[in-house]
Short mmCIF file of C-alpha atoms and ligand atoms in Angstrom, two decimals:
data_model
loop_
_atom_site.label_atom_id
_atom_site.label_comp_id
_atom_site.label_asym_id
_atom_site.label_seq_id
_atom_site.Cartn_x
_atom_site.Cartn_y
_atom_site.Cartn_z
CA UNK A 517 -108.01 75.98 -149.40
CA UNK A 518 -107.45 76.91 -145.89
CA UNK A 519 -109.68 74.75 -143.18
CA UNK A 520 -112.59 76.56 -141.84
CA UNK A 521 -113.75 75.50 -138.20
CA UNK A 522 -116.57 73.54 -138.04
CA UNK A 523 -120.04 75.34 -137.54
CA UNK A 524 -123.51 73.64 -137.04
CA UNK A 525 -125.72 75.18 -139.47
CA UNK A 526 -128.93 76.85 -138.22
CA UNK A 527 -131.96 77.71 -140.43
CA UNK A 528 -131.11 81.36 -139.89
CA UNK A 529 -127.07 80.39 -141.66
CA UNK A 530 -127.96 78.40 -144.01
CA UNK A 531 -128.90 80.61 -146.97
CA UNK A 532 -126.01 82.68 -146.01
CA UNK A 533 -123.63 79.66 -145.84
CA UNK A 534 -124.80 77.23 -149.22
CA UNK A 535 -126.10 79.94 -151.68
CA UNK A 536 -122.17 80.83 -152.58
CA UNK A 537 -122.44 76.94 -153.65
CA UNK A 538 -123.19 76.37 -157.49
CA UNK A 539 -124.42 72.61 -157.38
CA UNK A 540 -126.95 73.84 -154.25
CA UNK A 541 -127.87 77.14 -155.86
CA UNK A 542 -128.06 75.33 -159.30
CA UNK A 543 -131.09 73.11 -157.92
CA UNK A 544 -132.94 75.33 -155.42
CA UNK A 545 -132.63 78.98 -157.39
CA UNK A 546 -132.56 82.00 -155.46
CA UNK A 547 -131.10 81.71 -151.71
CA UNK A 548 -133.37 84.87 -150.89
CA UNK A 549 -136.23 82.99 -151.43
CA UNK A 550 -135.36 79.80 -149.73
CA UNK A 551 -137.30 78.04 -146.74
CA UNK A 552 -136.13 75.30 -144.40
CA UNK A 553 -137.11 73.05 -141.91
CA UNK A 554 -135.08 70.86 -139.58
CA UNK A 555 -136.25 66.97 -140.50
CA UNK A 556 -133.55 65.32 -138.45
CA UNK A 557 -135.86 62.29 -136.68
CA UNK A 558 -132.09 60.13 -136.52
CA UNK A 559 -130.23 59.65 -133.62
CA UNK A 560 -126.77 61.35 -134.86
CA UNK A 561 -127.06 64.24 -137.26
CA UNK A 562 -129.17 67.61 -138.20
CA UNK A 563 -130.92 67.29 -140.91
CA UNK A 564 -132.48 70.35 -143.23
CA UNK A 565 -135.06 70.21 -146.06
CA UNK A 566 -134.23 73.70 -147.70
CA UNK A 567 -136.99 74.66 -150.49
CA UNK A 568 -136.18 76.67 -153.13
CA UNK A 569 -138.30 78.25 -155.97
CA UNK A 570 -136.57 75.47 -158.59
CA UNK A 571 -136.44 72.45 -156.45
CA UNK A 572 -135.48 70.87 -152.64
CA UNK A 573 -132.32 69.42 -151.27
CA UNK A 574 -131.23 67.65 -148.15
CA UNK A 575 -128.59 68.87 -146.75
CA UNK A 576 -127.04 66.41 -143.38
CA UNK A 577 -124.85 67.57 -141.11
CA UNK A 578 -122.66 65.48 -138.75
CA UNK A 579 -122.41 66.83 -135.15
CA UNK A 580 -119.33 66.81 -133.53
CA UNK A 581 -121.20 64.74 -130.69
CA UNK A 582 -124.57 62.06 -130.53
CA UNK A 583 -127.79 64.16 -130.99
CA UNK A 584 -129.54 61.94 -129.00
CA UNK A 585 -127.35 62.09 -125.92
CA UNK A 586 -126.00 65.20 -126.67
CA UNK A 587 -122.04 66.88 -126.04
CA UNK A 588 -121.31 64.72 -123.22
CA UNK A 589 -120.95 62.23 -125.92
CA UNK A 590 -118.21 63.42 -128.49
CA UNK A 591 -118.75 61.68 -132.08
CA UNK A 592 -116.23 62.46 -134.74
CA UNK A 593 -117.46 65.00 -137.40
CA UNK A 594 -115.37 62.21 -139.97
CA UNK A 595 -118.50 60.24 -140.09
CA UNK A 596 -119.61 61.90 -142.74
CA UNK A 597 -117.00 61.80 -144.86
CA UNK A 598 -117.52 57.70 -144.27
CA UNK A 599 -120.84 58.46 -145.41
CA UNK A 600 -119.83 60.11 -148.47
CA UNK A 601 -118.10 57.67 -149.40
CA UNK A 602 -120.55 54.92 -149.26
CA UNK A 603 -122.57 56.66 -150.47
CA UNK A 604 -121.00 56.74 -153.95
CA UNK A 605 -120.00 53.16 -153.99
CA UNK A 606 -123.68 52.46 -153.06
CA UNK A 607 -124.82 54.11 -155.97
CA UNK A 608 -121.88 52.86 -158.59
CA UNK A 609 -122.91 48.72 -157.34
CA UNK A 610 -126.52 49.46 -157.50
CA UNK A 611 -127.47 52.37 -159.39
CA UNK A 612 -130.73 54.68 -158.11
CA UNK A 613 -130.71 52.61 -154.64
CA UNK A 614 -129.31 56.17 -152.75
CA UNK A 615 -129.80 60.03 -153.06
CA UNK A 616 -127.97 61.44 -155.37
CA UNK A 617 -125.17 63.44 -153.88
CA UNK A 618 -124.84 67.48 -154.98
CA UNK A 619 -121.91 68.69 -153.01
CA UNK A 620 -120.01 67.48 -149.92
CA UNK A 621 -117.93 69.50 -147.67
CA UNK A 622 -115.36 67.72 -145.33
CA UNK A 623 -114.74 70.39 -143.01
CA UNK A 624 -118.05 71.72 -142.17
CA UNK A 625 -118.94 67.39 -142.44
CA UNK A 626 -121.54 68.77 -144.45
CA UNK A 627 -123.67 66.33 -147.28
CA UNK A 628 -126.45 67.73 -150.02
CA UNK A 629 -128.38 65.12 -151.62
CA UNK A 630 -131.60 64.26 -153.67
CA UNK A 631 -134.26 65.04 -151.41
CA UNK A 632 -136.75 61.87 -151.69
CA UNK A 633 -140.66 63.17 -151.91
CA UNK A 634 -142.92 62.02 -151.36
CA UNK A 635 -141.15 59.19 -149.43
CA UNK A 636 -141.71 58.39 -145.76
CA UNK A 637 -139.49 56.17 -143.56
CA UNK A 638 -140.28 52.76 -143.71
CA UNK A 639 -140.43 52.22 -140.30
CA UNK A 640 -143.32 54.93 -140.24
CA UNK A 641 -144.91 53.26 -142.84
CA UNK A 642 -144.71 49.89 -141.24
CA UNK A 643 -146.35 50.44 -138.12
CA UNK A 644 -149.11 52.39 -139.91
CA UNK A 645 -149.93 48.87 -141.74
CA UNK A 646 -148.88 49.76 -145.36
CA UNK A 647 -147.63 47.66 -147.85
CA UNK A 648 -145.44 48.91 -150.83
CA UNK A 649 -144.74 47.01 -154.03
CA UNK A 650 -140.74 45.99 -155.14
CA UNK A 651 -139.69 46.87 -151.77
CA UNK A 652 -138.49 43.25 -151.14
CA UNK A 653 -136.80 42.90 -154.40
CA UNK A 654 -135.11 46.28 -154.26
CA UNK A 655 -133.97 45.48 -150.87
CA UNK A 656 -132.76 41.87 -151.49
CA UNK A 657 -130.84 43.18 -154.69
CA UNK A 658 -129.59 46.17 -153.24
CA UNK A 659 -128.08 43.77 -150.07
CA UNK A 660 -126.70 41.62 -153.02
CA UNK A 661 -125.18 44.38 -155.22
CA UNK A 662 -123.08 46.00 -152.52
CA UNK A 663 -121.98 43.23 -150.80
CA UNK A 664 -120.73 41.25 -153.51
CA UNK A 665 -119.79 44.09 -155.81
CA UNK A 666 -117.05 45.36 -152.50
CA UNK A 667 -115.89 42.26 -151.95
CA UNK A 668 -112.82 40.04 -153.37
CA UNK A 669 -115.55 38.41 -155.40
CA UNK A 670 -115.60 41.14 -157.72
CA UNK A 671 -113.42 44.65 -157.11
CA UNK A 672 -109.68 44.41 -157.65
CA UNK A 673 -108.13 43.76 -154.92
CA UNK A 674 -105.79 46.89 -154.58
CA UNK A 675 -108.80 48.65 -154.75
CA UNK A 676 -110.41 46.36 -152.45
CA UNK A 677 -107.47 46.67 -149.94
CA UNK A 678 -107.69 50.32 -150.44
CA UNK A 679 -111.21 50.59 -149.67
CA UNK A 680 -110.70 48.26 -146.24
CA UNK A 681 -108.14 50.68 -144.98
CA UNK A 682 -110.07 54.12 -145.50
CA UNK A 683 -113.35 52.34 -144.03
CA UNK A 684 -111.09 51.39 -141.04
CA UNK A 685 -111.09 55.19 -140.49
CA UNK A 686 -114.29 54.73 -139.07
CA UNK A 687 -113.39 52.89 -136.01
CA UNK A 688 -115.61 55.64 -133.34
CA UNK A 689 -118.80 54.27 -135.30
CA UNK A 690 -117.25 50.53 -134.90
CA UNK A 691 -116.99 50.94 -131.37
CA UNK A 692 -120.87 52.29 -130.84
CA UNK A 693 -121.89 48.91 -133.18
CA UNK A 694 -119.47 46.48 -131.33
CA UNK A 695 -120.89 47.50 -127.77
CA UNK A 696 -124.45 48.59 -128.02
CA UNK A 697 -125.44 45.66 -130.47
CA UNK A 698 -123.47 42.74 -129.46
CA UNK A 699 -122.18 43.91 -125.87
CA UNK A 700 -124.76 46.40 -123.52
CA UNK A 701 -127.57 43.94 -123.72
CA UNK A 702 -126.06 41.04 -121.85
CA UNK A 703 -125.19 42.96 -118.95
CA UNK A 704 -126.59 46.02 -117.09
CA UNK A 705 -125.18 48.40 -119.19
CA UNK A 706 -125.44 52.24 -117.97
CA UNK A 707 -127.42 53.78 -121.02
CA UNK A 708 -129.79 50.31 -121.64
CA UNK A 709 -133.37 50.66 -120.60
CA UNK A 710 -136.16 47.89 -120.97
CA UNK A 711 -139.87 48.09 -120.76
CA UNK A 712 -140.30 46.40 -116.59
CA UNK A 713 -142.35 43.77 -117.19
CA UNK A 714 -139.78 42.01 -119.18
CA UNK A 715 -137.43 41.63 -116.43
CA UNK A 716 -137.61 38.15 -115.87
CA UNK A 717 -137.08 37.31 -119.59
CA UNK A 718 -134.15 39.75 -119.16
CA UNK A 719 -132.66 38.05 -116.20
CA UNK A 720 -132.62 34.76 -118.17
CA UNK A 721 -131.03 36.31 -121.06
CA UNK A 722 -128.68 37.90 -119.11
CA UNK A 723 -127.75 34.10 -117.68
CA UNK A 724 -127.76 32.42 -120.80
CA UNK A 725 -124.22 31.42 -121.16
CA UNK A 726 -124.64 29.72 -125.08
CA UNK A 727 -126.68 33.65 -125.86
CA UNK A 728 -124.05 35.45 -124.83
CA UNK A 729 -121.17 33.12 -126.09
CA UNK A 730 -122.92 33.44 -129.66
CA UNK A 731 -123.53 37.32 -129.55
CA UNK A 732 -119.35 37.25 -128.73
CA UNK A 733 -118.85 35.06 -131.73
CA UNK A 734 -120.68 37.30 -134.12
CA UNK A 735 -119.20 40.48 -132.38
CA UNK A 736 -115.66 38.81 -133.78
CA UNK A 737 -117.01 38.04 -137.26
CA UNK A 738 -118.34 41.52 -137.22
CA UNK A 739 -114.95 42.97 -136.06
CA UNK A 740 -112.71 40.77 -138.00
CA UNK A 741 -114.10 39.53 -140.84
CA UNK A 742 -113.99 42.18 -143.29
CA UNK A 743 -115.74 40.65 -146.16
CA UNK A 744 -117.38 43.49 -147.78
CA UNK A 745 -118.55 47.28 -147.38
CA UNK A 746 -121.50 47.45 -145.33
CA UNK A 747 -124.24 49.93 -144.94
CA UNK A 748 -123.69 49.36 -141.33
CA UNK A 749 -127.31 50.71 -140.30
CA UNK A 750 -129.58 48.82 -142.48
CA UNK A 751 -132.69 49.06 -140.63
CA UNK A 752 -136.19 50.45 -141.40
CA UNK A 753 -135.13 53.50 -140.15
CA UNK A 754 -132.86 53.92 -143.26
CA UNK A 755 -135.16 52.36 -145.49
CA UNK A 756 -137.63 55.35 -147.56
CA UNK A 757 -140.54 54.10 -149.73
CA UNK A 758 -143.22 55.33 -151.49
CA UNK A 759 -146.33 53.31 -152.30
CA UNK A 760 -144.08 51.60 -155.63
CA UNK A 761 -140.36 52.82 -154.52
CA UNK A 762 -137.71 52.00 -152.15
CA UNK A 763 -134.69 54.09 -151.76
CA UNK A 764 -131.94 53.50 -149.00
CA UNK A 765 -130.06 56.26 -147.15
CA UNK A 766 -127.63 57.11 -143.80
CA UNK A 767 -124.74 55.07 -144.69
CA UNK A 768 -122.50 56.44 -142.38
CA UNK A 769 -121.97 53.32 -140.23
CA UNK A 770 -120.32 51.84 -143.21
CA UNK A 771 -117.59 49.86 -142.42
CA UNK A 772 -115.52 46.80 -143.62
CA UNK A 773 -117.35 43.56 -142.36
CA UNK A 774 -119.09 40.24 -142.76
CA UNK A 775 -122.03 39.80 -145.60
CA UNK A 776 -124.74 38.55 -143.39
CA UNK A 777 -124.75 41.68 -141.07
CA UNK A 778 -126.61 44.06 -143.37
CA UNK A 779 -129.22 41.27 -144.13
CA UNK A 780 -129.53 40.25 -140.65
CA UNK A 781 -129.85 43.49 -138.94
CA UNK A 782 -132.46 44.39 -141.75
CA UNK A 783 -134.66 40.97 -141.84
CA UNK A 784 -134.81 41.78 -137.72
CA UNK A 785 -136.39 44.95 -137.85
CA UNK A 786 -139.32 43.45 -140.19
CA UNK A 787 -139.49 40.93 -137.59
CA UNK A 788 -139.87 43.31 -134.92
CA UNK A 789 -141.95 44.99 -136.75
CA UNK A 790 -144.62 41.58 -137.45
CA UNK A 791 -144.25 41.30 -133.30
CA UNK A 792 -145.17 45.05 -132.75
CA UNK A 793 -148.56 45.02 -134.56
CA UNK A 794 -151.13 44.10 -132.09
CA UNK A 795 -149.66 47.24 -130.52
CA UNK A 796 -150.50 49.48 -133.54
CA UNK A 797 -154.16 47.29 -134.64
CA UNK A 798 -157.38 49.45 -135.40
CA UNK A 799 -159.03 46.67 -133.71
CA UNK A 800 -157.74 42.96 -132.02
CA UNK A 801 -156.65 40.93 -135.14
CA UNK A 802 -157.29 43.69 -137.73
CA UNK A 803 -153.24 43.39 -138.91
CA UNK A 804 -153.25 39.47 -139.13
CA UNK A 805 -153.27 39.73 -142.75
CA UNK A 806 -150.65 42.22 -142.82
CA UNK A 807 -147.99 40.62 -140.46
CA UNK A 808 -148.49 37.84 -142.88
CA UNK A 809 -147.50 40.49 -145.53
CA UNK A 810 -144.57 41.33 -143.42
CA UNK A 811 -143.21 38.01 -143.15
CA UNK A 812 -143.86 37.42 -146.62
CA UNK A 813 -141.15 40.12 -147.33
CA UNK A 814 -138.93 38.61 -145.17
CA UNK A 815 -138.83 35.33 -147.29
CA UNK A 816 -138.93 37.51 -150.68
CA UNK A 817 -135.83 39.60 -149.38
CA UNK A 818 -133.41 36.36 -148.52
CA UNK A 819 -134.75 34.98 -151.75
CA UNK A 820 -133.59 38.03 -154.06
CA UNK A 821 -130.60 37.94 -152.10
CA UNK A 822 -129.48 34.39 -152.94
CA UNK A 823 -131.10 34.75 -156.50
CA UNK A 824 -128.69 38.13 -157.45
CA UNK A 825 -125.86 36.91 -155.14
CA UNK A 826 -125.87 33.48 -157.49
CA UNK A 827 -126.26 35.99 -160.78
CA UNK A 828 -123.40 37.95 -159.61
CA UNK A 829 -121.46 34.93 -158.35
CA UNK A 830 -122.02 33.10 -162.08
CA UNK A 831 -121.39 36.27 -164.34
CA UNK A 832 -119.30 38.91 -162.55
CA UNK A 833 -116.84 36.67 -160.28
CA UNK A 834 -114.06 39.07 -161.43
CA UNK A 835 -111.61 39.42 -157.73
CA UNK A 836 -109.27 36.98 -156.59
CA UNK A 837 -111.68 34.39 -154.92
CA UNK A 838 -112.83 31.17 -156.49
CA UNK A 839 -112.00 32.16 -160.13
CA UNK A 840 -113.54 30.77 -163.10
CA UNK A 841 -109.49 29.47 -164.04
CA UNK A 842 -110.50 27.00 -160.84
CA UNK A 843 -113.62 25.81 -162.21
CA UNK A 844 -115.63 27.03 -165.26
CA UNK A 845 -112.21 27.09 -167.06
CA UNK A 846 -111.34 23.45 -166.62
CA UNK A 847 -115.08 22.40 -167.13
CA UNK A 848 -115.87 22.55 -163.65
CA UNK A 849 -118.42 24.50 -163.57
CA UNK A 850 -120.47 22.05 -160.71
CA UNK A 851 -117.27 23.28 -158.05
CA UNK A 852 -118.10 26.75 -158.58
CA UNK A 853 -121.39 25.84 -157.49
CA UNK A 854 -120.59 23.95 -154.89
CA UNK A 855 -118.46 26.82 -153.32
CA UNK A 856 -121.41 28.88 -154.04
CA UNK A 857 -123.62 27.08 -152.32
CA UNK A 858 -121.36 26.95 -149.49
CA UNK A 859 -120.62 30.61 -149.00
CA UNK A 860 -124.56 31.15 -149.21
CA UNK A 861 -124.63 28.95 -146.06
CA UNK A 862 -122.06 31.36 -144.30
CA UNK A 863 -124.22 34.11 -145.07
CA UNK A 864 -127.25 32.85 -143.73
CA UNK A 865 -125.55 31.62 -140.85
CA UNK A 866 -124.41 35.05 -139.94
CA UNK A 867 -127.23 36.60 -141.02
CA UNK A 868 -129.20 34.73 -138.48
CA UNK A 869 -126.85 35.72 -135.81
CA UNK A 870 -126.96 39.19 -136.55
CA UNK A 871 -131.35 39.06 -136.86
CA UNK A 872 -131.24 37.76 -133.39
CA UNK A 873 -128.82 40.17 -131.73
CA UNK A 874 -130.56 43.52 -133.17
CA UNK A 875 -133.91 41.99 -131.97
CA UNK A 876 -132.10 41.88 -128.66
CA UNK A 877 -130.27 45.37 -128.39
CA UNK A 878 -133.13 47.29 -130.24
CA UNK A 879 -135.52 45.84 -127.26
CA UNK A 880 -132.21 46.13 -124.37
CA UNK A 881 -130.06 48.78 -125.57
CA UNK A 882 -129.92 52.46 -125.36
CA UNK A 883 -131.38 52.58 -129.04
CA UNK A 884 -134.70 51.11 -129.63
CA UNK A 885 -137.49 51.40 -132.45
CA UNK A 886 -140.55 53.23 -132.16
CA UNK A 887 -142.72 50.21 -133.57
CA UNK A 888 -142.29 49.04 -129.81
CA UNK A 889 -141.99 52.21 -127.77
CA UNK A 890 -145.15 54.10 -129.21
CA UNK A 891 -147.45 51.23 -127.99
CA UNK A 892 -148.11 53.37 -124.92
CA UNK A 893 -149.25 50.56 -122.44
CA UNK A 894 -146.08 48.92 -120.67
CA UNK A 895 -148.16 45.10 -120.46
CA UNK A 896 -149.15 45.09 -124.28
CA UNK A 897 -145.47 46.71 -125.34
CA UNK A 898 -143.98 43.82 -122.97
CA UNK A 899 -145.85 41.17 -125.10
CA UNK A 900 -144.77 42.28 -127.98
CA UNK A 901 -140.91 42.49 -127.00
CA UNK A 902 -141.13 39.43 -125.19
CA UNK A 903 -141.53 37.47 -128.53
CA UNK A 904 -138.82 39.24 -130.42
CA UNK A 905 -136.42 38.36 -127.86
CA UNK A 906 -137.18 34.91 -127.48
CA UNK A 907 -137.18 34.56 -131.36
CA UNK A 908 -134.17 36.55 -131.15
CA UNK A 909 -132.14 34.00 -128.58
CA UNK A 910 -133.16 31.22 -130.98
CA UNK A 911 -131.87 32.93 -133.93
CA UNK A 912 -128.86 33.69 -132.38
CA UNK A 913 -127.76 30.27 -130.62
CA UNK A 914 -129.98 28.10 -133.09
CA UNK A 915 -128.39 29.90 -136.08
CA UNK A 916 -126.71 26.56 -137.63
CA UNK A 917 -130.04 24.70 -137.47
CA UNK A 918 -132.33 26.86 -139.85
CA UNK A 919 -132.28 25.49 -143.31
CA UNK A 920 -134.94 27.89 -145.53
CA UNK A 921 -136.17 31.33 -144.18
CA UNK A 922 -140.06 30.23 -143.96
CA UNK A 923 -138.42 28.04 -141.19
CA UNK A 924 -137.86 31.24 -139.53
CA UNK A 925 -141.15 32.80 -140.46
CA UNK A 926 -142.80 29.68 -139.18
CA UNK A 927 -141.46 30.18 -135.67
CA UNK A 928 -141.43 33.49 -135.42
CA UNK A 929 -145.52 32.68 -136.24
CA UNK A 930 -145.22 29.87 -133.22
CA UNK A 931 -143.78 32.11 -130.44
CA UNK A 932 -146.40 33.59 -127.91
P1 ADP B 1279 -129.26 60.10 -138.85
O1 ADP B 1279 -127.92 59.66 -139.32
O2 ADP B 1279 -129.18 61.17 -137.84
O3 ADP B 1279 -130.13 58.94 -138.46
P2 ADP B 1279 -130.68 60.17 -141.40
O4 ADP B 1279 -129.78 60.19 -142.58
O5 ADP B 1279 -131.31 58.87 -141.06
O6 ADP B 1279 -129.95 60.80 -140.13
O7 ADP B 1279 -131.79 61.27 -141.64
C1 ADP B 1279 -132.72 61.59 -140.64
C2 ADP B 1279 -134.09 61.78 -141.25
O8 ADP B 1279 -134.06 62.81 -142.24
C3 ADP B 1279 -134.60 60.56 -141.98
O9 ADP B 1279 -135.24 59.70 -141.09
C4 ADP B 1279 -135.54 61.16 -143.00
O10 ADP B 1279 -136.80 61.44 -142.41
C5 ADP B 1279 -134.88 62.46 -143.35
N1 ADP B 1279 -134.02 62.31 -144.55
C6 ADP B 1279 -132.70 62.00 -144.56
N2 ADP B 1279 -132.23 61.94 -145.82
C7 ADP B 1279 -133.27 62.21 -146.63
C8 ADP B 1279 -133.43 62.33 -148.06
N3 ADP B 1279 -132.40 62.15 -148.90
N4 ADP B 1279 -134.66 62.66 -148.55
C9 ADP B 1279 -135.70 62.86 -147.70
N5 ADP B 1279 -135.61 62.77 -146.36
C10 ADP B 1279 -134.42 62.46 -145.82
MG1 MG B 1280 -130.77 57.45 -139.68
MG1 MG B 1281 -132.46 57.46 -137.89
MG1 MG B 1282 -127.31 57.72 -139.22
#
């Protein structure tokens, strides 16, 4: 097959250019009678819902450059082909959790998946005050699945070493993680903005020498510790629900790296999201109830975490770490536990780390979340921000003092 050169697809192309493909014609019918309508609300890619007269399908489309910031800001096409890939692991260590994949096209960096409906982003959903049943547990487990099941804790470790090298591929994503999350928002950084009225808070932050110190030690466990697959971009964002279903998509970040990243960056967006509320109220007070709600996921997510990670850890321990020859083996089953137990508390660790910086760089950095920049006034947005980035600092440099999660919820309550 000879290479074609890469072409954005346009509504007017796309019929033309996926009908002569069997798995997309097989699900949508005729391409004369298709419709389709640019979706794309991310940062990176274009994104097409094409309806058909037998079904829909999503088909993504990496840009040789950042959507948001456009061609002055090359991105490699590749990242799809990362996305692909995680993709299908996703779905093999936690079946259902992602679209199902129809047909991927490396060239043309081209992805057709499952179309979720009647889903919404969670984020959306979130600042609109709506709760959704499971999404915790599906979260929590999903976290659990993929992190243990592409580790040395479970996959072979050719495969594993395999896996590490072809994820390294995806150093140009790396790069946008290591410098917007743990890098731009210590220091004035071209393409950061911040609502004004938190320049004080900003100042102080920027001063802080234990803050930044921390955000430099988790930038180095997130460069150099490559414990397991990650999503990469686990935030609300990439997070779709329905009233009883959660679903998790836009892998494409996915790199090798430390456990508690995906958990941490996800637990901070629900925290920004309790701290963005008043902003989005029907009346003062009218979402108490529902931050509650919000934090009450928070808790429920870390504990389906640590409950799956411990099933995993006692039943499917099959990679070269802590084997049961160690421990169960020889009787020793309490040892297992113990290093359990202790690799839990490396993952929390982390994961508070990572929860604070996101709080910081979504609030700092060039990308932020629209939970805080739809509240229109710049006072009642500063409010809001303020408190995510002072939980955030204590997250971050506090991160070895937090012993249970509702010790988090409780301050994240406290702050004002
Ligand atoms: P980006 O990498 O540019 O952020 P995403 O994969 O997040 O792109 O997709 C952008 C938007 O397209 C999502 O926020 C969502 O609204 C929509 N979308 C993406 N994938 C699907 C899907 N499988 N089903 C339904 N909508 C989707
Ligand atoms: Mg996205
Ligand atoms: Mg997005
Ligand atoms: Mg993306």
């Amino acid at each position: 097959m000879t290479t074609q050169e890469f072409q954005a697809l346009s509504p007017d192309t796309l019929a033309e250019r996926l009908g002569p493909i069997d798995a997309i014609r097989d699900r949508l019918g005729d391409p004369k009678d298709w419709t389709m309508r640019e979706v794309g609300d991310g940062n990176l890619n274009l994104v097409y819902i094409i309806d058909g007269p037998e079904g829909s399908v999503i088909v993504k489309q990496a840009l040789p450059y950042v959507r948001l910031v456009g061609e002055s800001w090359p991105l490699p096409l590749r990242r799809a082909f990362f996305e692909y890939n995680a993709l299908k692991r996703q779905d093999e260590r936690d079946p259902g959790a992602v679209p199902e994949i129809y047909y991927f096209d490396e060239d043309q960096a081209i992805i057709a998946m499952e179309f979720l409906s009647p889903h919404v982003i969670l984020r959306k959903s979130l600042m609109e005050g709506k709760r959704h049943d499971g999404l915790a547990d599906v979260l929590g487990r999903f976290c659990a699945r993929t992190l243990f099941r592409g580790s040395d804790l479970s996959m072979p470790t050719a495969q594993r070493k395999a896996d590490l090298a072809l994820f390294a591929g995806n150093a140009e994503l790396c790069d946008i993680t290591e410098n917007l999350v743990f890098s731009d928002p210590y220091f004035e950084a071209e393409m950061n903005r911040h609502t004004p009225q938190l320049e004080p808070i900003v100042a102080a932050l920027r001063a802080d020498s234990d803050l930044k110190i921390a955000a430099q030690h988790l930038k180095m466990a997130f460069a150099n510790n490559a414990e397991t697959m990650l999503h990469g971009d686990l935030h609300t964002g990439s997070v779709m629900v329905t009233d009883t279903e959660t679903r998790v998509i836009d892998p494409e970040f996915a790199t090798y790296g430390p456990m508690g990243f995906d958990i941490g960056m996800l637990i901070a967006n629900f925290l920004m999201a309790y701290y963005a509320q008043p902003g989005h109220a029907e009346a003062e007070g009218a979402r108490a109830n529902y931050q509650n709600w919000i934090l009450s996921v928070v808790e429920e997510i870390w504990g389906t975490f640590t409950a799956e990670f411990t099933h995993l850890w006692r039943t499917e321990r099959t990679g070269i770490l802590y084997q049961a020859s160690l421990f169960e083996d020889q009787g020793d089953a309490l040892a297992s536990e113990q290093a359990r137990i202790e690799r839990l508390a490396a993952i929390w660790r982390d994961c508070l780390g990572f929860c604070g910086i996101e709080m910081h760089r979504r609030t700092l950095g060039l990308a932020h979340i629209a939970e805080y920049d739809e509240i229109a006034d710049d006072a009642a947005r500063a409010a809001c921000e303020a408190r995510g980035l002072m939980l955030g600092r204590a997250l971050a440099v506090g991160r070895v003092n937090f012993t249970a999660m509702t010790e988090v919820t409780d301050l994240a309550r406290r702050i004002n």
